[in-house]
Amino acid sequence: MWIAEGFIRKNGYSSQEGTDSTKLAMDYYNELIMRNLLEPQDEYHNQEHCIMHDVVRSFAQYVARDEALVVAGVQNISNLNSSKIYRLSITANEVGWSDLQKHHSIRTVLLFGNIKLPRDFVRTFPCLRTMHVRNADLSAMKHSLYHLKHLRYLELMNTNISSLPSYIGKMKFLQHIGLHGCHLLGKLPGSIVQLNNLRYISIDETGIESIPSGFSRLKNLEVLWGFPVHNSMEDTEKHSFSLEEIGSLSQLRILKLKGLQNVASRYMATLAKLGSKSKLTLLELWCTCRLETNDEVKDAITTVQQEQIKDVFDELCPPSCLDGLTIGGYFGDMLPRWLKMPGASFLQNLRRLYLKKLACCVQLPDGLGQLPNLDRLVIHDAPCIERIGYDLFFEERESVNIASDRAAFTKLHHLYIQGMIEWKEWTWEEHVEAMPILNVLSIENCKLSHLPPGLPYQARSLERLSLVNIQYLNSVENFSSVIELEVYDNPQLERIVNLPNMQDLTIVRCPNLNLLQGVSSIRRIHLGDYDMKTLPDYLRHIKLWQLEFACSLKLLWLMSSMTEGWSEWEKISHNLHVKGYAKETVKGIASKNGGGRSWYVSYTRDPYSLNTNITNASTLSDYEDDATPNDEYATQSEQNDGLFSRCLPQFFCM
């Protein structure tokens, strides 16, 4: 957007060509961060998401008050004083477009929400350079877009647009086209290959299955996201796409290819020339997923299909500059051979690795632990992997001699393993050095019976640990550095012992947990189980600053009439703050109004107070305490990488 408006200048002149403007814009972005005007979000990689402090934002709005207008909710915009509004942001459903018609100088329009654009939108803003629209109705103006002669930036995310103007090639200044989530869009116009200044195009999650021939003419493309690979050798139609079309796109920095199962041969894969793209930093390689929602393979995958996809991926070797790599939907039994050779120079810069939906893979790549700069590893849905051994840490020749003095995963900060449903064994002894600076670990949906002894002994920087639906896990012990622990849906978990620095603990549906010991720093516990009829005994011996729990309505009613004679009183009375919740149910059915009328009890020890919306014992005659389905506790995993950012159920929020 900065580039589109001409803000990025080199040697005093607006920079509009080549990649210099992108680099310069990133330098500006990083300087704003360095000056604390933008604040990076820790859960995102490489400072790619930031927020702005309210004070800074208010000041920026004040400075730009005569040039920028934000319309939110119901707001009267008929009395605008300034006739030189350059930037307009609208989040209101109803907009008085007629009041904006006199503002022909507007260069940037940002539209969010269910907004219907009028037919004369294009005539209203003839000087538009940036148009960013999400979730709006574009049906009235989709064919007139090409009249925006000055447009540089066009983002139409999740809109109902079904086609682009056939004359889009005449929009010579266009640099950015974003069509992510436009499911009604079935094809791109052939004239799009005439946009010589185009740097960015995203067609991910659209209905587009083939690309106009001649796409290789877009020599300035830097971002190519969600492109469907089409086998041109089997397609005689005019609009087709093969990997050969991207072979000559040497400026690519970010590339996502999907539909790689359509590549018929190893030779066709070589035409992409991925290894020669010296500026490529982010690469995603996707096949159509073969897994159901329960991680079962949809259809039988033949040996021939597996060998073919392995041959294709073996030829898609990335360049040495690669920073992030995703392999998804891959159905070979072994991952590409170049991924199993971490000593090779082309993986030395790799920082992020995502392996997703591996339907048939039986083993993780050997020696991943020797990637020198890997700081985030995510494994999603690999149902055929049963064990992880030392071959993950070291290359094959080294894994035989575990006494090697080389450490593994020396820069790994985040490790997420989810959906390895047959994973039973993790070998890692205390003397094997690995993951010394690991900060976040999340494990979900597997059959481990215990965590390896090397994990708590070697991962001494681990602060956040999440363990979800680990069927046979019996105990969590000896994690001296962990500050925040989450355990969800672990039916056999009995012990949490020796976590001396743990301050926050979340326990949801772990019915057999009976021992909580060696947790001297604990301050907060969130406890959730609607089937819970009594509070766990381990609460007697722990003094908390805050205890929150969700339980049966009957237990909550007993708490609402707390007295020293109540059997549960001594489990909670010594805590400073206690809050309990129960979901409202009527005659065995969860109430539709339960989200806003949930029962609660709030207790404070000093000064003493007890508040509740449970009025009397007759409550129990109309409302049952065991009818709320368990999915009220459903946990949420992160999409793009924030797998640990699990939201507490709504009953913990008042």
Short mmCIF file of C-alpha atoms in Angstrom, two decimals, residues 12-297:
data_model
loop_
_atom_site.label_atom_id
_atom_site.label_comp_id
_atom_site.label_asym_id
_atom_site.label_seq_id
_atom_site.Cartn_x
_atom_site.Cartn_y
_atom_site.Cartn_z
CA GLY A 12 14.21 11.63 -3.61
CA TYR A 13 12.18 10.01 -6.39
CA SER A 14 9.26 7.63 -6.16
CA SER A 15 10.47 4.05 -6.59
CA GLN A 16 8.02 2.11 -8.73
CA GLU A 17 10.10 -0.54 -10.45
CA GLY A 18 12.12 -3.57 -9.47
CA THR A 19 12.47 -4.99 -5.99
CA ASP A 20 14.31 -1.98 -4.49
CA SER A 21 11.03 -0.38 -3.43
CA THR A 22 9.99 -3.53 -1.56
CA LYS A 23 13.28 -3.67 0.30
CA LEU A 24 13.12 0.03 1.10
CA ALA A 25 9.54 -0.33 2.36
CA MET A 26 10.64 -3.17 4.65
CA ASP A 27 13.43 -0.96 5.96
CA TYR A 28 10.84 1.68 6.85
CA TYR A 29 8.66 -0.94 8.50
CA ASN A 30 11.55 -2.22 10.59
CA GLU A 31 12.50 1.31 11.61
CA LEU A 32 8.96 1.94 12.90
CA ILE A 33 9.37 -1.19 15.02
CA MET A 34 12.78 -0.07 16.24
CA ARG A 35 11.28 3.26 17.31
CA ASN A 36 8.48 1.45 19.19
CA LEU A 37 5.77 2.97 17.00
CA LEU A 38 4.79 -0.55 15.95
CA GLU A 39 4.81 -3.48 18.40
CA PRO A 40 5.48 -6.98 16.98
CA GLN A 41 3.28 -9.85 18.14
CA ASP A 42 5.37 -12.63 19.67
CA GLU A 43 3.22 -15.46 18.32
CA TYR A 44 4.00 -14.49 14.73
CA HIS A 45 7.26 -15.15 12.97
CA ASN A 46 9.68 -12.50 11.82
CA GLN A 47 7.68 -9.50 13.07
CA GLU A 48 5.17 -9.98 10.27
CA HIS A 49 2.21 -8.90 12.46
CA CYS A 50 2.26 -5.78 14.59
CA ILE A 51 -0.11 -3.68 16.65
CA MET A 52 -0.03 0.02 17.39
CA HIS A 53 -0.39 1.42 20.88
CA ASP A 54 -3.63 3.33 21.42
CA VAL A 55 -1.76 6.54 22.21
CA VAL A 56 0.29 6.33 19.01
CA ARG A 57 -2.81 5.50 16.98
CA SER A 58 -4.77 8.42 18.43
CA PHE A 59 -1.91 10.79 17.69
CA ALA A 60 -1.61 9.47 14.12
CA GLN A 61 -5.33 9.97 13.60
CA TYR A 62 -5.03 13.52 14.91
CA VAL A 63 -2.14 14.34 12.59
CA ALA A 64 -4.01 12.87 9.59
CA ARG A 65 -7.41 14.25 10.52
CA ASP A 66 -7.71 16.38 7.36
CA GLU A 67 -6.52 13.61 5.02
CA ALA A 68 -7.91 10.36 6.44
CA LEU A 69 -11.42 9.37 7.46
CA VAL A 70 -12.49 6.27 9.41
CA VAL A 71 -16.21 5.45 9.26
CA ALA A 72 -17.31 2.85 11.82
CA GLY A 73 -20.84 1.92 12.86
CA VAL A 74 -23.48 4.60 12.47
CA GLN A 75 -21.73 7.82 11.72
CA ASN A 76 -22.81 10.99 9.96
CA ILE A 77 -20.34 11.84 7.21
CA SER A 78 -22.38 14.51 5.49
CA ASN A 79 -20.65 17.35 7.33
CA LEU A 80 -17.05 16.64 6.37
CA ASN A 81 -15.05 19.84 6.61
CA SER A 82 -12.11 18.80 4.52
CA SER A 83 -12.44 18.43 0.77
CA LYS A 84 -9.01 16.82 0.54
CA ILE A 85 -9.65 13.40 2.01
CA TYR A 86 -7.07 11.02 0.54
CA ARG A 87 -7.70 7.90 2.63
CA LEU A 88 -11.05 6.35 3.56
CA SER A 89 -11.70 3.34 5.81
CA ILE A 90 -15.26 2.02 6.23
CA THR A 91 -16.52 -0.70 8.56
CA ALA A 92 -20.16 0.43 8.64
CA ASN A 93 -22.88 -1.64 6.95
CA GLU A 94 -24.78 1.44 5.82
CA VAL A 95 -22.81 4.16 4.08
CA GLY A 96 -24.06 7.40 2.63
CA TRP A 97 -22.14 7.12 -0.63
CA SER A 98 -23.71 10.33 -1.95
CA ASP A 99 -21.95 12.26 0.81
CA LEU A 100 -18.60 11.05 -0.51
CA GLN A 101 -19.11 11.88 -4.17
CA LYS A 102 -17.48 15.31 -3.85
CA HIS A 103 -14.26 13.76 -2.53
CA HIS A 104 -12.69 12.92 -5.89
CA SER A 105 -9.18 13.16 -4.43
CA ILE A 106 -9.46 9.88 -2.46
CA ARG A 107 -6.55 7.59 -3.30
CA THR A 108 -7.05 4.74 -0.81
CA VAL A 109 -10.26 2.96 0.15
CA LEU A 110 -10.41 0.23 2.79
CA LEU A 111 -13.76 -1.57 3.11
CA PHE A 112 -14.50 -4.22 5.74
CA GLY A 113 -17.72 -6.08 6.44
CA ASN A 114 -20.98 -6.69 4.64
CA ILE A 115 -20.92 -3.59 2.46
CA LYS A 116 -22.63 -3.34 -0.91
CA LEU A 117 -20.77 -1.12 -3.32
CA PRO A 118 -22.85 1.12 -5.59
CA ARG A 119 -22.70 0.98 -9.38
CA ASP A 120 -21.12 4.43 -9.58
CA PHE A 121 -18.33 3.52 -7.14
CA VAL A 122 -15.67 3.78 -9.84
CA ARG A 123 -16.87 7.22 -10.94
CA THR A 124 -16.91 8.39 -7.33
CA PHE A 125 -13.20 7.68 -6.87
CA PRO A 126 -11.46 8.23 -10.23
CA CYS A 127 -8.04 8.82 -8.61
CA LEU A 128 -8.03 5.58 -6.63
CA ARG A 129 -4.64 3.92 -6.27
CA THR A 130 -5.38 1.44 -3.46
CA MET A 131 -8.58 -0.57 -3.09
CA HIS A 132 -8.68 -3.07 -0.22
CA VAL A 133 -12.04 -4.86 0.19
CA ARG A 134 -13.06 -7.76 2.42
CA ASN A 135 -16.40 -9.59 2.54
CA ALA A 136 -18.22 -6.98 0.45
CA ASP A 137 -20.80 -7.33 -2.31
CA LEU A 138 -19.12 -6.42 -5.62
CA SER A 139 -21.84 -7.71 -7.95
CA ALA A 140 -22.82 -4.20 -9.11
CA MET A 141 -19.38 -3.03 -10.18
CA LYS A 142 -17.21 -6.01 -11.09
CA HIS A 143 -17.17 -5.15 -14.82
CA SER A 144 -16.25 -1.50 -14.29
CA LEU A 145 -13.10 -2.05 -12.26
CA TYR A 146 -10.84 -1.59 -15.26
CA HIS A 147 -11.89 2.08 -15.45
CA LEU A 148 -9.71 2.71 -12.38
CA LYS A 149 -6.77 3.72 -14.53
CA HIS A 150 -4.52 4.77 -11.64
CA LEU A 151 -5.07 1.65 -9.52
CA ARG A 152 -1.91 -0.01 -8.20
CA TYR A 153 -3.26 -2.19 -5.40
CA LEU A 154 -6.42 -4.36 -5.70
CA GLU A 155 -7.37 -6.64 -2.80
CA LEU A 156 -10.79 -8.38 -2.96
CA MET A 157 -10.46 -10.97 -0.19
CA ASN A 158 -13.52 -13.16 0.52
CA THR A 159 -15.80 -11.20 -1.78
CA ASN A 160 -18.49 -12.55 -4.13
CA ILE A 161 -16.73 -11.50 -7.31
CA SER A 162 -17.16 -14.16 -10.01
CA SER A 163 -14.98 -12.68 -12.75
CA LEU A 164 -12.40 -10.01 -13.38
CA PRO A 165 -12.75 -7.51 -16.23
CA SER A 166 -11.62 -9.06 -19.51
CA TYR A 167 -9.70 -5.83 -20.21
CA ILE A 168 -7.74 -5.95 -16.94
CA GLY A 169 -4.58 -5.95 -19.04
CA LYS A 170 -5.20 -2.25 -19.70
CA MET A 171 -4.68 -1.43 -16.00
CA LYS A 172 -1.00 -0.92 -16.65
CA PHE A 173 -0.12 0.33 -13.17
CA LEU A 174 -1.48 -2.71 -11.28
CA GLN A 175 1.13 -4.18 -8.94
CA HIS A 176 -0.98 -6.15 -6.47
CA ILE A 177 -4.00 -8.44 -7.06
CA GLY A 178 -5.37 -10.32 -4.05
CA LEU A 179 -8.25 -12.76 -4.64
CA HIS A 180 -7.89 -15.07 -1.65
CA GLY A 181 -11.19 -16.72 -0.69
CA CYS A 182 -13.13 -15.59 -3.80
CA HIS A 183 -14.78 -18.99 -4.23
CA LEU A 184 -17.03 -17.89 -7.11
CA LEU A 185 -14.06 -16.89 -9.24
CA GLY A 186 -13.43 -19.65 -11.80
CA LYS A 187 -10.79 -18.23 -14.11
CA LEU A 188 -8.45 -15.35 -14.81
CA PRO A 189 -8.79 -13.25 -17.97
CA GLY A 190 -6.15 -13.90 -20.60
CA SER A 191 -5.13 -10.25 -20.68
CA ILE A 192 -3.73 -10.49 -17.15
CA VAL A 193 -0.41 -11.59 -18.66
CA GLN A 194 -0.04 -8.03 -20.04
CA LEU A 195 0.38 -6.53 -16.54
CA ASN A 196 4.13 -6.01 -16.71
CA ASN A 197 4.26 -4.20 -13.35
CA LEU A 198 2.45 -6.96 -11.44
CA ARG A 199 4.41 -8.01 -8.36
CA TYR A 200 1.84 -9.84 -6.26
CA ILE A 201 -1.02 -12.17 -7.09
CA SER A 202 -2.92 -14.49 -4.74
CA ILE A 203 -5.61 -16.87 -6.00
CA ASP A 204 -5.57 -19.27 -3.08
CA GLU A 205 -8.95 -20.76 -2.09
CA THR A 206 -10.66 -19.75 -5.31
CA GLY A 207 -12.31 -21.84 -8.03
CA ILE A 208 -9.42 -21.27 -10.43
CA GLU A 209 -7.98 -24.55 -11.71
CA SER A 210 -5.88 -23.36 -14.63
CA ILE A 211 -3.90 -20.28 -15.55
CA PRO A 212 -3.76 -18.41 -18.87
CA SER A 213 -0.84 -19.43 -21.03
CA GLY A 214 1.92 -16.87 -21.24
CA PHE A 215 2.04 -16.34 -17.50
CA SER A 216 5.82 -16.47 -17.71
CA ARG A 217 5.70 -12.96 -19.22
CA LEU A 218 5.09 -11.52 -15.73
CA LYS A 219 8.80 -11.12 -15.07
CA ASN A 220 8.39 -8.78 -12.08
CA LEU A 221 6.29 -11.16 -9.99
CA GLU A 222 7.57 -11.41 -6.43
CA VAL A 223 4.62 -13.18 -4.78
CA LEU A 224 2.74 -16.01 -6.49
CA TRP A 225 0.32 -17.55 -3.99
CA GLY A 226 -2.00 -20.52 -4.46
CA PHE A 227 -1.25 -21.30 -8.06
CA PRO A 228 -2.79 -24.55 -9.34
CA VAL A 229 -0.36 -26.82 -11.12
CA HIS A 230 -1.95 -28.09 -14.31
CA ASN A 231 -0.59 -30.77 -16.59
CA SER A 232 -0.39 -28.99 -19.91
CA MET A 233 0.75 -32.18 -21.65
CA GLU A 234 -2.72 -33.62 -21.05
CA ASP A 235 -4.68 -30.41 -21.63
CA THR A 236 -5.29 -28.96 -25.07
CA GLU A 237 -7.41 -26.06 -23.87
CA LYS A 238 -6.19 -22.50 -24.35
CA HIS A 239 -6.04 -21.76 -20.63
CA SER A 240 -3.60 -24.14 -19.02
CA PHE A 241 -0.72 -24.00 -16.63
CA SER A 242 2.37 -26.07 -16.11
CA LEU A 243 5.41 -25.69 -13.94
CA GLU A 244 7.25 -24.49 -17.04
CA GLU A 245 5.41 -21.15 -16.75
CA ILE A 246 7.18 -20.27 -13.48
CA GLY A 247 10.59 -21.45 -14.61
CA SER A 248 11.64 -18.02 -15.82
CA LEU A 249 10.10 -16.00 -12.95
CA SER A 250 13.42 -15.17 -11.30
CA GLN A 251 12.16 -12.41 -8.98
CA LEU A 252 9.90 -14.68 -6.90
CA ARG A 253 10.26 -14.24 -3.14
CA ILE A 254 7.12 -16.10 -2.04
CA LEU A 255 5.60 -19.06 -3.87
CA LYS A 256 2.76 -21.47 -3.11
CA LEU A 257 2.02 -24.29 -5.55
CA LYS A 258 -1.00 -26.54 -5.15
CA GLY A 259 -2.22 -29.57 -7.05
CA LEU A 260 1.24 -31.08 -7.42
CA GLN A 261 -0.35 -34.51 -7.74
CA ASN A 262 -1.18 -33.42 -11.31
CA VAL A 263 2.48 -33.37 -12.33
CA ALA A 264 2.90 -36.44 -14.50
CA SER A 265 6.66 -36.87 -14.48
CA ARG A 266 9.95 -36.02 -12.86
CA TYR A 267 10.91 -34.09 -15.98
CA MET A 268 7.95 -31.70 -15.67
CA ALA A 269 8.95 -30.92 -12.09
CA THR A 270 12.42 -29.84 -13.24
CA LEU A 271 10.83 -27.18 -15.49
CA ALA A 272 9.91 -25.11 -12.40
CA LYS A 273 13.62 -24.43 -11.80
CA LEU A 274 13.04 -23.82 -8.09
CA GLY A 275 16.69 -24.24 -7.21
CA SER A 276 17.68 -21.32 -9.43
CA LYS A 277 15.34 -18.77 -7.81
CA SER A 278 17.92 -16.87 -5.83
CA LYS A 279 15.41 -14.57 -4.07
CA LEU A 280 12.92 -17.21 -2.93
CA THR A 281 12.49 -17.15 0.85
CA LEU A 282 9.07 -18.76 1.41
CA LEU A 283 7.87 -21.89 -0.39
CA GLU A 284 4.74 -24.02 0.01
CA LEU A 285 4.28 -27.27 -1.90
CA TRP A 286 0.80 -28.81 -1.72
CA CYS A 287 -0.98 -31.85 -3.05
CA THR A 288 -4.71 -32.41 -2.68
CA CYS A 289 -5.15 -33.76 0.85
CA ARG A 290 -5.91 -37.50 1.10
CA LEU A 291 -6.95 -37.40 4.76
CA GLU A 292 -10.42 -37.28 6.28
CA THR A 293 -11.13 -35.13 9.33
CA ASN A 294 -10.37 -38.15 11.56
CA ASP A 295 -6.95 -38.62 9.88
CA GLU A 296 -8.06 -41.69 7.93
CA VAL A 297 -6.96 -41.98 4.30
#
